[in-house]
PDB file of C-alpha atoms (C1' of nucleotides) in Angstrom:
ATOM      1  CA  MET A 203      -0.181   0.365  -0.241  1.00  0.00           C
ATOM      2  CA  LYS A 204       1.220   3.765  -1.042  1.00  0.00           C
ATOM      3  CA  THR A 205       0.364   7.139  -0.742  1.00  0.00           C
ATOM      4  CA  VAL A 206       0.649   9.167  -2.799  1.00  0.00           C
ATOM      5  CA  VAL A 207      -0.457  13.152  -2.649  1.00  0.00           C
ATOM      6  CA  TRP A 208      -3.183  13.270  -5.978  1.00  0.00           C
ATOM      7  CA  GLY A 209      -4.615  17.003  -6.489  1.00  0.00           C
ATOM      8  CA  PRO A 210      -6.796  17.956  -3.104  1.00  0.00           C
ATOM      9  CA  GLY A 211      -6.460  14.812  -1.841  1.00  0.00           C
ATOM     10  CA  VAL A 212      -4.523  11.224  -1.761  1.00  0.00           C
ATOM     11  CA  LYS A 213      -3.768   8.237  -3.768  1.00  0.00           C
ATOM     12  CA  VAL A 214      -3.445   5.297  -2.167  1.00  0.00           C
ATOM     13  CA  THR A 215      -2.727   2.263  -4.265  1.00  0.00           C
ATOM     14  CA  GLY A 216      -1.593  -1.421  -4.156  1.00  0.00           C
ATOM     15  CA  VAL A 217      -5.123  -1.965  -2.086  1.00  0.00           C
ATOM     16  CA  GLN A 218      -5.964  -5.516  -1.197  1.00  0.00           C
ATOM     17  CA  HIS A 219      -9.214  -7.127  -0.322  1.00  0.00           C
ATOM     18  CA  PHE A 220     -11.122  -3.902  -0.120  1.00  0.00           C
ATOM     19  CA  ASP A 221     -14.181  -2.968  -1.426  1.00  0.00           C
ATOM     20  CA  LEU A 222     -15.357   0.041  -0.726  1.00  0.00           C
ATOM     21  CA  GLU A 223     -18.830   0.969  -1.669  1.00  0.00           C
ATOM     22  CA  LYS A 224     -20.040  -2.789  -0.234  1.00  0.00           C
ATOM     23  CA  THR A 225     -17.936  -1.609   3.393  1.00  0.00           C
ATOM     24  CA  LEU A 226     -19.810   1.800   3.082  1.00  0.00           C
ATOM     25  CA  PHE A 227     -23.167   0.507   2.497  1.00  0.00           C
ATOM     26  CA  CYS A 228     -23.237  -3.039   4.620  1.00  0.00           C
ATOM     27  CA  GLY A 229     -25.246  -1.864   7.513  1.00  0.00           C
ATOM     28  CA  GLN A 230     -22.003  -1.166   9.861  1.00  0.00           C
ATOM     29  CA  ALA A 231     -22.115   3.003   8.762  1.00  0.00           C
ATOM     30  CA  PHE A 232     -24.569   5.403   8.176  1.00  0.00           C
ATOM     31  CA  ARG A 233     -23.744   8.405   7.214  1.00  0.00           C
ATOM     32  CA  TRP A 234     -22.534   7.568   3.007  1.00  0.00           C
ATOM     33  CA  THR A 235     -24.487   8.798   0.447  1.00  0.00           C
ATOM     34  CA  ALA A 236     -23.798   7.679  -2.974  1.00  0.00           C
ATOM     35  CA  GLU A 237     -23.180   9.522  -6.255  1.00  0.00           C
ATOM     36  CA  ARG A 238     -22.682   6.575  -8.765  1.00  0.00           C
ATOM     37  CA  THR A 239     -19.055   5.754  -7.815  1.00  0.00           C
ATOM     38  CA  ARG A 240     -18.692   8.196  -5.669  1.00  0.00           C
ATOM     39  CA  PHE A 241     -19.118   8.537  -1.944  1.00  0.00           C
ATOM     40  CA  PHE A 242     -19.636  11.017  -0.130  1.00  0.00           C
ATOM     41  CA  GLY A 243     -19.991  11.190   4.218  1.00  0.00           C
ATOM     42  CA  VAL A 244     -18.477  12.820   7.359  1.00  0.00           C
ATOM     43  CA  ALA A 245     -16.476  11.960  10.600  1.00  0.00           C
ATOM     44  CA  ARG A 246     -14.489  13.048  13.243  1.00  0.00           C
ATOM     45  CA  GLY A 247     -15.267  16.555  11.804  1.00  0.00           C
ATOM     46  CA  ARG A 248     -14.280  15.975   8.473  1.00  0.00           C
ATOM     47  CA  ALA A 249     -16.374  15.680   5.002  1.00  0.00           C
ATOM     48  CA  LEU A 250     -14.842  13.139   2.635  1.00  0.00           C
ATOM     49  CA  GLU A 251     -15.673  12.459  -0.742  1.00  0.00           C
ATOM     50  CA  ALA A 252     -13.999   8.685  -1.910  1.00  0.00           C
ATOM     51  CA  TRP A 253     -14.122   6.651  -4.378  1.00  0.00           C
ATOM     52  CA  GLN A 254     -12.556   3.323  -6.301  1.00  0.00           C
ATOM     53  CA  GLU A 255     -10.390   1.773  -9.156  1.00  0.00           C
ATOM     54  CA  GLU A 256      -9.328  -0.927  -9.334  1.00  0.00           C
ATOM     55  CA  ASP A 257      -6.647  -1.350  -6.613  1.00  0.00           C
ATOM     56  CA  SER A 258      -6.677   2.662  -5.374  1.00  0.00           C
ATOM     57  CA  ILE A 259      -8.453   4.499  -3.281  1.00  0.00           C
ATOM     58  CA  PHE A 260      -9.532   7.990  -3.820  1.00  0.00           C
ATOM     59  CA  LEU A 261     -10.307  10.987  -0.799  1.00  0.00           C
ATOM     60  CA  SER A 262     -10.904  14.305  -1.417  1.00  0.00           C
ATOM     61  CA  PRO A 263      -9.657  16.616   0.735  1.00  0.00           C
ATOM     62  CA  CYS A 264      -7.621  14.895   2.314  1.00  0.00           C
ATOM     63  CA  THR A 265      -3.586  15.024   3.092  1.00  0.00           C
ATOM     64  CA  LEU A 266      -1.168  12.645   3.711  1.00  0.00           C
ATOM     65  CA  LYS A 267      -0.838  13.595   7.746  1.00  0.00           C
ATOM     66  CA  GLU A 268      -5.361  13.181   7.630  1.00  0.00           C
ATOM     67  CA  PHE A 269      -4.948   9.827   6.198  1.00  0.00           C
ATOM     68  CA  ASP A 270      -2.605   8.287   8.549  1.00  0.00           C
ATOM     69  CA  GLU A 271      -3.911  10.122  11.405  1.00  0.00           C
ATOM     70  CA  ILE A 272      -7.521   9.344  10.601  1.00  0.00           C
ATOM     71  CA  TRP A 273      -8.890   7.789   7.741  1.00  0.00           C
ATOM     72  CA  GLN A 274      -5.940   4.813   7.481  1.00  0.00           C
ATOM     73  CA  GLU A 275      -7.844   3.714  10.781  1.00  0.00           C
ATOM     74  CA  TYR A 276     -11.208   4.891   9.783  1.00  0.00           C
ATOM     75  CA  PHE A 277     -10.906   2.152   6.907  1.00  0.00           C
ATOM     76  CA  ASP A 278      -9.009  -0.361   8.696  1.00  0.00           C
ATOM     77  CA  LEU A 279      -6.535  -0.316   5.859  1.00  0.00           C
ATOM     78  CA  LYS A 280      -3.867  -1.827   8.385  1.00  0.00           C
ATOM     79  CA  ARG A 281      -5.398  -5.310   8.424  1.00  0.00           C
ATOM     80  CA  ASP A 282      -4.688  -8.464   5.841  1.00  0.00           C
ATOM     81  CA  TYR A 283      -8.147  -8.989   4.818  1.00  0.00           C
ATOM     82  CA  GLY A 284      -6.082 -11.591   3.180  1.00  0.00           C
ATOM     83  CA  ARG A 285      -5.342 -13.488   5.945  1.00  0.00           C
ATOM     84  CA  LEU A 286      -8.586 -13.024   7.788  1.00  0.00           C
ATOM     85  CA  GLN A 287     -10.454 -14.010   4.841  1.00  0.00           C
ATOM     86  CA  SER A 288      -8.492 -17.112   4.656  1.00  0.00           C
ATOM     87  CA  GLU A 289      -8.560 -18.127   8.093  1.00  0.00           C
ATOM     88  CA  ALA A 290     -12.489 -17.245   8.371  1.00  0.00           C
ATOM     89  CA  ARG A 291     -12.771 -19.910   5.337  1.00  0.00           C
ATOM     90  CA  ALA A 292     -12.096 -22.617   8.203  1.00  0.00           C
ATOM     91  CA  PHE A 293     -15.230 -22.089   8.766  1.00  0.00           C
ATOM     92  CA  VAL A 294     -17.243 -20.962   5.993  1.00  0.00           C
ATOM     93  CA  GLY A 295     -16.000 -23.900   3.457  1.00  0.00           C
ATOM     94  CA  ASP A 296     -13.743 -22.918   0.252  1.00  0.00           C
ATOM     95  CA  GLU A 297     -16.199 -19.979  -0.621  1.00  0.00           C
ATOM     96  CA  ILE A 298     -15.668 -16.781  -2.198  1.00  0.00           C
ATOM     97  CA  LEU A 299     -15.413 -13.404   0.822  1.00  0.00           C
ATOM     98  CA  PRO A 300     -16.439 -10.595   0.303  1.00  0.00           C
ATOM     99  CA  ASP A 301     -13.878  -7.561   0.797  1.00  0.00           C
ATOM    100  CA  ILE A 302     -15.993  -5.968   3.189  1.00  0.00           C
ATOM    101  CA  HIS A 303     -13.540  -4.267   6.168  1.00  0.00           C
ATOM    102  CA  ILE A 304     -15.205  -3.481   9.435  1.00  0.00           C
ATOM    103  CA  LEU A 305     -15.240   0.072   9.894  1.00  0.00           C
ATOM    104  CA  ARG A 306     -13.769   1.935  12.577  1.00  0.00           C
ATOM    105  CA  GLN A 307     -15.908   4.932  13.833  1.00  0.00           C
ATOM    106  CA  PRO A 308     -15.793   6.936  16.684  1.00  0.00           C
ATOM    107  CA  LEU A 309     -17.101   5.695  19.456  1.00  0.00           C
ATOM    108  CA  PHE A 310     -20.144   7.348  21.165  1.00  0.00           C
ATOM    109  CA  GLU A 311     -21.092   8.153  17.157  1.00  0.00           C
ATOM    110  CA  THR A 312     -21.196   4.531  17.050  1.00  0.00           C
ATOM    111  CA  LEU A 313     -23.263   4.328  20.406  1.00  0.00           C
ATOM    112  CA  ILE A 314     -26.539   6.451  19.242  1.00  0.00           C
ATOM    113  CA  THR A 315     -26.519   5.076  15.940  1.00  0.00           C
ATOM    114  CA  PHE A 316     -27.174   1.829  17.080  1.00  0.00           C
ATOM    115  CA  ILE A 317     -29.230   3.119  20.340  1.00  0.00           C
ATOM    116  CA  LEU A 318     -31.437   4.255  17.191  1.00  0.00           C
ATOM    117  CA  SER A 319     -30.911   1.037  15.379  1.00  0.00           C
ATOM    118  CA  ALA A 320     -33.411  -1.216  18.002  1.00  0.00           C
ATOM    119  CA  ASN A 321     -36.688  -2.599  16.427  1.00  0.00           C
ATOM    120  CA  ASN A 322     -36.098   0.363  13.278  1.00  0.00           C
ATOM    121  CA  HIS A 323     -35.136   0.297   9.262  1.00  0.00           C
ATOM    122  CA  ILE A 324     -31.774   0.766   7.724  1.00  0.00           C
ATOM    123  CA  PRO A 325     -32.987   3.707   5.447  1.00  0.00           C
ATOM    124  CA  ARG A 326     -34.855   5.400   8.587  1.00  0.00           C
ATOM    125  CA  ILE A 327     -32.070   4.972  11.207  1.00  0.00           C
ATOM    126  CA  ARG A 328     -30.018   7.029   7.880  1.00  0.00           C
ATOM    127  CA  GLY A 329     -32.503   9.629   8.196  1.00  0.00           C
ATOM    128  CA  LEU A 330     -32.594   9.983  11.593  1.00  0.00           C
ATOM    129  CA  VAL A 331     -28.649  10.175  11.798  1.00  0.00           C
ATOM    130  CA  GLU A 332     -28.620  13.135   9.402  1.00  0.00           C
ATOM    131  CA  ARG A 333     -31.130  15.078  11.294  1.00  0.00           C
ATOM    132  CA  LEU A 334     -30.098  14.538  14.742  1.00  0.00           C
ATOM    133  CA  ALA A 335     -26.061  15.922  13.122  1.00  0.00           C
ATOM    134  CA  GLU A 336     -28.342  18.544  11.134  1.00  0.00           C
ATOM    135  CA  ARG A 337     -29.539  19.864  14.455  1.00  0.00           C
ATOM    136  CA  ALA A 338     -26.888  19.655  17.200  1.00  0.00           C
ATOM    137  CA  GLY A 339     -24.190  18.799  15.221  1.00  0.00           C
ATOM    138  CA  LYS A 340     -21.417  21.001  14.277  1.00  0.00           C
ATOM    139  CA  PRO A 341     -20.497  22.789  10.448  1.00  0.00           C
ATOM    140  CA  ILE A 342     -17.709  21.046   9.156  1.00  0.00           C
ATOM    141  CA  PRO A 343     -15.992  24.560   7.463  1.00  0.00           C
ATOM    142  CA  ASP A 344     -15.786  24.183   3.807  1.00  0.00           C
ATOM    143  CA  TRP A 345     -18.099  21.988   3.148  1.00  0.00           C
ATOM    144  CA  PRO A 346     -21.946  23.618   2.590  1.00  0.00           C
ATOM    145  CA  GLY A 347     -24.649  21.442   4.381  1.00  0.00           C
ATOM    146  CA  ALA A 348     -22.328  18.964   5.882  1.00  0.00           C
ATOM    147  CA  TYR A 349     -22.846  18.280   9.621  1.00  0.00           C
ATOM    148  CA  ASP A 350     -20.480  16.533  12.394  1.00  0.00           C
ATOM    149  CA  PHE A 351     -22.107  13.751  14.526  1.00  0.00           C
ATOM    150  CA  PRO A 352     -22.890  15.044  16.972  1.00  0.00           C
ATOM    151  CA  GLY A 353     -20.862  15.139  20.564  1.00  0.00           C
ATOM    152  CA  PRO A 354     -22.207  14.030  23.746  1.00  0.00           C
ATOM    153  CA  GLU A 355     -22.022  17.209  25.187  1.00  0.00           C
ATOM    154  CA  ASP A 356     -24.227  18.660  21.370  1.00  0.00           C
ATOM    155  CA  LEU A 357     -26.847  16.074  22.218  1.00  0.00           C
ATOM    156  CA  ALA A 358     -26.813  15.942  26.144  1.00  0.00           C
ATOM    157  CA  GLY A 359     -28.735  19.723  25.351  1.00  0.00           C
ATOM    158  CA  LEU A 360     -31.388  18.472  23.223  1.00  0.00           C
ATOM    159  CA  SER A 361     -34.616  18.113  25.221  1.00  0.00           C
ATOM    160  CA  GLU A 362     -36.525  15.062  24.938  1.00  0.00           C
ATOM    161  CA  ALA A 363     -39.078  16.657  23.210  1.00  0.00           C
ATOM    162  CA  GLU A 364     -36.594  18.063  20.116  1.00  0.00           C
ATOM    163  CA  LEU A 365     -35.546  14.508  20.033  1.00  0.00           C
ATOM    164  CA  ARG A 366     -38.961  12.683  19.806  1.00  0.00           C
ATOM    165  CA  SER A 367     -39.871  15.788  16.975  1.00  0.00           C
ATOM    166  CA  LEU A 368     -36.812  14.707  14.999  1.00  0.00           C
ATOM    167  CA  GLY A 369     -38.413  10.344  14.629  1.00  0.00           C
ATOM    168  CA  CYS A 370     -35.973   8.989  17.730  1.00  0.00           C
ATOM    169  CA  GLY A 371     -39.741   8.116  18.863  1.00  0.00           C
ATOM    170  CA  TYR A 372     -39.617   6.096  22.072  1.00  0.00           C
ATOM    171  CA  ARG A 373     -35.609   5.965  22.116  1.00  0.00           C
ATOM    172  CA  ALA A 374     -35.900   9.517  23.125  1.00  0.00           C
ATOM    173  CA  PRO A 375     -35.112   9.591  26.727  1.00  0.00           C
ATOM    174  CA  PHE A 376     -32.718   6.393  26.178  1.00  0.00           C
ATOM    175  CA  LEU A 377     -30.358   8.716  24.105  1.00  0.00           C
ATOM    176  CA  ALA A 378     -30.854  11.978  26.300  1.00  0.00           C
ATOM    177  CA  GLU A 379     -29.850  10.133  29.258  1.00  0.00           C
ATOM    178  CA  THR A 380     -27.241   8.082  27.701  1.00  0.00           C
ATOM    179  CA  ALA A 381     -25.644  12.237  26.345  1.00  0.00           C
ATOM    180  CA  GLN A 382     -25.257  13.037  30.044  1.00  0.00           C
ATOM    181  CA  ARG A 383     -23.754  10.123  30.987  1.00  0.00           C
ATOM    182  CA  VAL A 384     -21.197   9.651  28.481  1.00  0.00           C
ATOM    183  CA  MET A 385     -20.898  12.980  29.119  1.00  0.00           C
ATOM    184  CA  GLU A 386     -19.197  12.498  32.998  1.00  0.00           C
ATOM    185  CA  GLY A 387     -17.578  10.023  31.652  1.00  0.00           C
ATOM    186  CA  CYS A 388     -19.134   6.774  31.617  1.00  0.00           C
ATOM    187  CA  LEU A 389     -17.426   5.699  27.655  1.00  0.00           C
ATOM    188  CA  GLU A 390     -13.484   6.722  29.532  1.00  0.00           C
ATOM    189  CA  GLY A 391     -11.352   3.893  28.725  1.00  0.00           C
ATOM    190  CA  VAL A 392     -13.616   1.492  27.295  1.00  0.00           C
ATOM    191  CA  GLY A 393     -11.564   0.608  24.021  1.00  0.00           C
ATOM    192  CA  GLU A 394      -8.877  -0.898  26.092  1.00  0.00           C
ATOM    193  CA  LEU A 395     -10.699  -3.128  28.647  1.00  0.00           C
ATOM    194  CA  PRO A 396     -11.518  -7.083  27.831  1.00  0.00           C
ATOM    195  CA  TYR A 397     -13.766  -7.793  26.013  1.00  0.00           C
ATOM    196  CA  ASP A 398     -16.653  -8.790  28.804  1.00  0.00           C
ATOM    197  CA  GLU A 399     -15.857  -5.790  30.925  1.00  0.00           C
ATOM    198  CA  ALA A 400     -16.398  -3.357  27.809  1.00  0.00           C
ATOM    199  CA  LYS A 401     -19.625  -4.693  27.463  1.00  0.00           C
ATOM    200  CA  LYS A 402     -20.729  -4.432  30.781  1.00  0.00           C
ATOM    201  CA  ARG A 403     -20.261  -0.696  30.698  1.00  0.00           C
ATOM    202  CA  LEU A 404     -21.802  -0.304  27.796  1.00  0.00           C
ATOM    203  CA  MET A 405     -24.893  -2.307  28.825  1.00  0.00           C
ATOM    204  CA  ALA A 406     -25.372  -0.612  31.821  1.00  0.00           C
ATOM    205  CA  LEU A 407     -26.691   2.342  29.885  1.00  0.00           C
ATOM    206  CA  PRO A 408     -29.732   2.936  28.986  1.00  0.00           C
ATOM    207  CA  GLY A 409     -31.817   1.160  25.418  1.00  0.00           C
ATOM    208  CA  VAL A 410     -27.890  -0.665  25.289  1.00  0.00           C
ATOM    209  CA  GLY A 411     -28.587  -4.130  25.300  1.00  0.00           C
ATOM    210  CA  ASP A 412     -26.579  -7.391  24.254  1.00  0.00           C
ATOM    211  CA  LYS A 413     -26.681  -6.349  20.304  1.00  0.00           C
ATOM    212  CA  VAL A 414     -26.106  -2.548  20.561  1.00  0.00           C
ATOM    213  CA  ALA A 415     -23.121  -3.476  22.949  1.00  0.00           C
ATOM    214  CA  ASP A 416     -21.818  -6.010  20.491  1.00  0.00           C
ATOM    215  CA  CYS A 417     -22.210  -3.255  17.040  1.00  0.00           C
ATOM    216  CA  THR A 418     -21.022  -0.192  19.294  1.00  0.00           C
ATOM    217  CA  LEU A 419     -17.844  -2.756  20.482  1.00  0.00           C
ATOM    218  CA  LEU A 420     -16.609  -4.172  16.732  1.00  0.00           C
ATOM    219  CA  TYR A 421     -17.830  -0.892  14.591  1.00  0.00           C
ATOM    220  CA  GLY A 422     -16.754   1.713  17.426  1.00  0.00           C
ATOM    221  CA  ALA A 423     -13.189   0.502  18.931  1.00  0.00           C
ATOM    222  CA  GLY A 424     -12.143  -2.241  16.638  1.00  0.00           C
ATOM    223  CA  CYS A 425     -13.176  -5.825  18.967  1.00  0.00           C
ATOM    224  CA  MET A 426     -13.080  -8.063  16.180  1.00  0.00           C
ATOM    225  CA  GLU A 427     -14.378 -10.640  18.496  1.00  0.00           C
ATOM    226  CA  ALA A 428     -17.071  -9.052  19.041  1.00  0.00           C
ATOM    227  CA  PHE A 429     -20.126 -11.077  17.050  1.00  0.00           C
ATOM    228  CA  PRO A 430     -23.632  -8.501  16.994  1.00  0.00           C
ATOM    229  CA  VAL A 431     -26.500 -11.046  16.071  1.00  0.00           C
ATOM    230  CA  ASP A 432     -29.714 -10.089  14.466  1.00  0.00           C
ATOM    231  CA  VAL A 433     -32.611 -11.354  12.520  1.00  0.00           C
ATOM    232  CA  TRP A 434     -31.088 -11.349   9.715  1.00  0.00           C
ATOM    233  CA  VAL A 435     -27.744 -13.558  11.105  1.00  0.00           C
ATOM    234  CA  HIS A 436     -30.047 -15.261  13.304  1.00  0.00           C
ATOM    235  CA  ARG A 437     -31.921 -16.286   9.955  1.00  0.00           C
ATOM    236  CA  ALA A 438     -28.413 -16.660   8.304  1.00  0.00           C
ATOM    237  CA  LEU A 439     -27.105 -18.998  11.098  1.00  0.00           C
ATOM    238  CA  LYS A 440     -30.625 -21.490  11.202  1.00  0.00           C
ATOM    239  CA  GLU A 441     -29.621 -22.102   7.569  1.00  0.00           C
ATOM    240  CA  ARG A 442     -26.579 -22.476   7.153  1.00  0.00           C
ATOM    241  CA  TRP A 443     -25.724 -24.344  10.320  1.00  0.00           C
ATOM    242  CA  GLY A 444     -29.296 -25.228  11.523  1.00  0.00           C
ATOM    243  CA  VAL A 445     -28.824 -23.858  14.936  1.00  0.00           C
ATOM    244  CA  GLU A 446     -31.260 -22.734  17.399  1.00  0.00           C
ATOM    245  CA  GLY A 447     -31.383 -20.970  20.939  1.00  0.00           C
ATOM    246  CA  SER A 448     -31.992 -17.040  21.952  1.00  0.00           C
ATOM    247  CA  ARG A 449     -29.849 -14.437  20.206  1.00  0.00           C
ATOM    248  CA  PRO A 450     -27.115 -13.679  23.208  1.00  0.00           C
ATOM    249  CA  LYS A 451     -26.948 -17.086  23.300  1.00  0.00           C
ATOM    250  CA  LEU A 452     -26.224 -17.559  19.677  1.00  0.00           C
ATOM    251  CA  ALA A 453     -23.516 -14.511  19.813  1.00  0.00           C
ATOM    252  CA  LEU A 454     -21.506 -16.495  22.964  1.00  0.00           C
ATOM    253  CA  GLU A 455     -21.522 -20.196  20.746  1.00  0.00           C
ATOM    254  CA  ALA A 456     -20.567 -18.079  17.807  1.00  0.00           C
ATOM    255  CA  ARG A 457     -17.289 -15.569  19.738  1.00  0.00           C
ATOM    256  CA  LYS A 458     -16.330 -19.216  21.161  1.00  0.00           C
ATOM    257  CA  ARG A 459     -16.747 -20.852  18.200  1.00  0.00           C
ATOM    258  CA  PHE A 460     -15.187 -17.821  15.845  1.00  0.00           C
ATOM    259  CA  GLY A 461     -12.868 -16.242  17.593  1.00  0.00           C
ATOM    260  CA  VAL A 462     -11.195 -12.466  16.407  1.00  0.00           C
ATOM    261  CA  HIS A 463     -12.881 -14.163  13.090  1.00  0.00           C
ATOM    262  CA  GLY A 464     -16.538 -13.477  14.941  1.00  0.00           C
ATOM    263  CA  GLY A 465     -16.796  -9.879  13.961  1.00  0.00           C
ATOM    264  CA  TYR A 466     -15.706 -10.206  10.674  1.00  0.00           C
ATOM    265  CA  LEU A 467     -18.237 -13.284   9.830  1.00  0.00           C
ATOM    266  CA  GLN A 468     -20.816 -12.034  11.139  1.00  0.00           C
ATOM    267  CA  GLN A 469     -21.072  -8.501   8.915  1.00  0.00           C
ATOM    268  CA  VAL A 470     -20.678 -11.156   5.912  1.00  0.00           C
ATOM    269  CA  LEU A 471     -23.674 -12.758   7.499  1.00  0.00           C
ATOM    270  CA  PHE A 472     -25.464 -10.104   7.668  1.00  0.00           C
ATOM    271  CA  TYR A 473     -24.730  -9.016   4.478  1.00  0.00           C
ATOM    272  CA  GLU A 474     -25.243 -11.982   2.613  1.00  0.00           C
ATOM    273  CA  SER A 475     -28.139 -13.090   4.079  1.00  0.00           C
ATOM    274  CA  ARG A 476     -29.889  -9.843   3.293  1.00  0.00           C
ATOM    275  CA  GLN A 477     -28.524  -9.807  -0.622  1.00  0.00           C
ATOM    276  CA  ALA A 478     -30.695 -12.998  -0.643  1.00  0.00           C
ATOM    277  CA  GLY A 479     -33.782 -11.399   1.248  1.00  0.00           C
ATOM    278  CA  GLY A 480     -33.533  -9.182  -1.574  1.00  0.00           C
ATOM    279  CA  LYS A 481     -32.441  -5.392   0.757  1.00  0.00           C
ATOM    280  CA  GLY A 482     -29.518  -5.027  -1.445  1.00  0.00           C
ATOM    281  CA  ALA A 483     -25.743  -3.797  -0.262  1.00  0.00           C
TER     282      ALA A 483
ATOM    283  C1'  DT B 191     -53.705  -0.466   4.581  1.00  0.00           C
ATOM    284  C1'  DT B 192     -50.719  -3.747   7.148  1.00  0.00           C
ATOM    285  C1'  DC B 193     -46.307  -5.435   8.028  1.00  0.00           C
ATOM    286  C1'  DC B 194     -41.944  -5.158   9.760  1.00  0.00           C
ATOM    287  C1'  DA B 195     -37.500  -3.293  11.108  1.00  0.00           C
ATOM    288  C1'  DG B 196     -29.306  -4.742  12.762  1.00  0.00           C
ATOM    289  C1'  DG B 197     -33.984  -5.276  20.219  1.00  0.00           C
ATOM    290  C1'  DT B 198     -34.617  -3.166  24.272  1.00  0.00           C
ATOM    291  C1'  DC B 199     -37.194  -2.870  28.496  1.00  0.00           C
ATOM    292  C1'  DA B 200     -40.333  -4.895  33.054  1.00  0.00           C
ATOM    293  C1'  DA B 201     -42.909  -8.110  34.800  1.00  0.00           C
ATOM    294  C1'  DG B 202     -44.576 -12.230  35.353  1.00  0.00           C
ATOM    295  C1'  DA B 203     -43.580 -17.730  35.350  1.00  0.00           C
TER     296       DA B 203
ATOM    297  C1'  DT C 200     -33.263 -17.506  33.876  1.00  0.00           C
ATOM    298  C1'  DC C 201     -36.693 -17.469  30.309  1.00  0.00           C
ATOM    299  C1'  DT C 202     -40.658 -15.522  28.017  1.00  0.00           C
ATOM    300  C1'  DT C 203     -44.040 -12.177  26.538  1.00  0.00           C
ATOM    301  C1'  DG C 204     -46.023  -8.079  25.452  1.00  0.00           C
ATOM    302  C1'  DA C 205     -44.995  -3.037  25.019  1.00  0.00           C
ATOM    303  C1'  DC C 206     -42.488   0.522  22.708  1.00  0.00           C
ATOM    304  C1'  DA C 207     -42.310   5.364  18.490  1.00  0.00           C
ATOM    305  C1'  DT C 208     -41.625   5.141  13.265  1.00  0.00           C
ATOM    306  C1'  DG C 209     -42.502   5.336   8.286  1.00  0.00           C
ATOM    307  C1'  DG C 210     -40.194   2.829   3.890  1.00  0.00           C
ATOM    308  C1'  DA C 211     -41.997  -0.535   1.272  1.00  0.00           C
TER     309       DA C 211
END
DNA sequence: TTCCAGGTCAAGA
DNA sequence: TCTTGACATGGA
């Protein structure tokens, strides 16, 4: 992998086992939009246009420093997905696995967006997240109409009634209370804790159950052993291996069985299950 | 119009 | 510990 300055951005060449479109639209992030083959998104106070041509990706606007400090980690470009995939085939047989990377999104944003995901549709979650950003997030300099995801203090500044008016529904008090508790420091150091302790800490927050905690750890803390089980993954586990049981029980068993390959495999099952169900990427 | 969604929570068995 | 029903909302 090599980076060069290219116009106002950065071109990264020699990127193997990475499908930008599948990675951005497989249900782990809610802030990316597509215009033909170009994608626009916001993370960590930056707006970005990104696209891919074979094994090269283009990021703009972006400096080499920003690539090193922000986007390389966000897109999880340092991990060897070729190796991860070949190891994962021990569990799923000799099939071609999609080049989906597990994004490393901001922890608070991941937590809140997945609280919103509970009993909700992906298109509606996207709309909700966007409205929250426009209402409470800081505007991105030099990018009209783009807003960063609100920080804990921004979100805590909204009343429960305002959150409901944005469409959060019964999740409004969960968001308000969670934002308040995060402001008081309940997320500090969570990313460095062992899986079980980190999960316990997250599940102490309102609106965070077994599945939302796993999503937060996987997509917001790089915890590759987290294995969120939702309706789609539950369906896939049943069809593929004939396993039965409650979702938390299946998540526990999958974690034991797949170890650090669990997070990636779970995303593959989710992606394939939705493709088969006609929901697309 | 009805169904359903990347679930969680509280109550009751 | 496990099961059950309520919960807001709007896309399909």
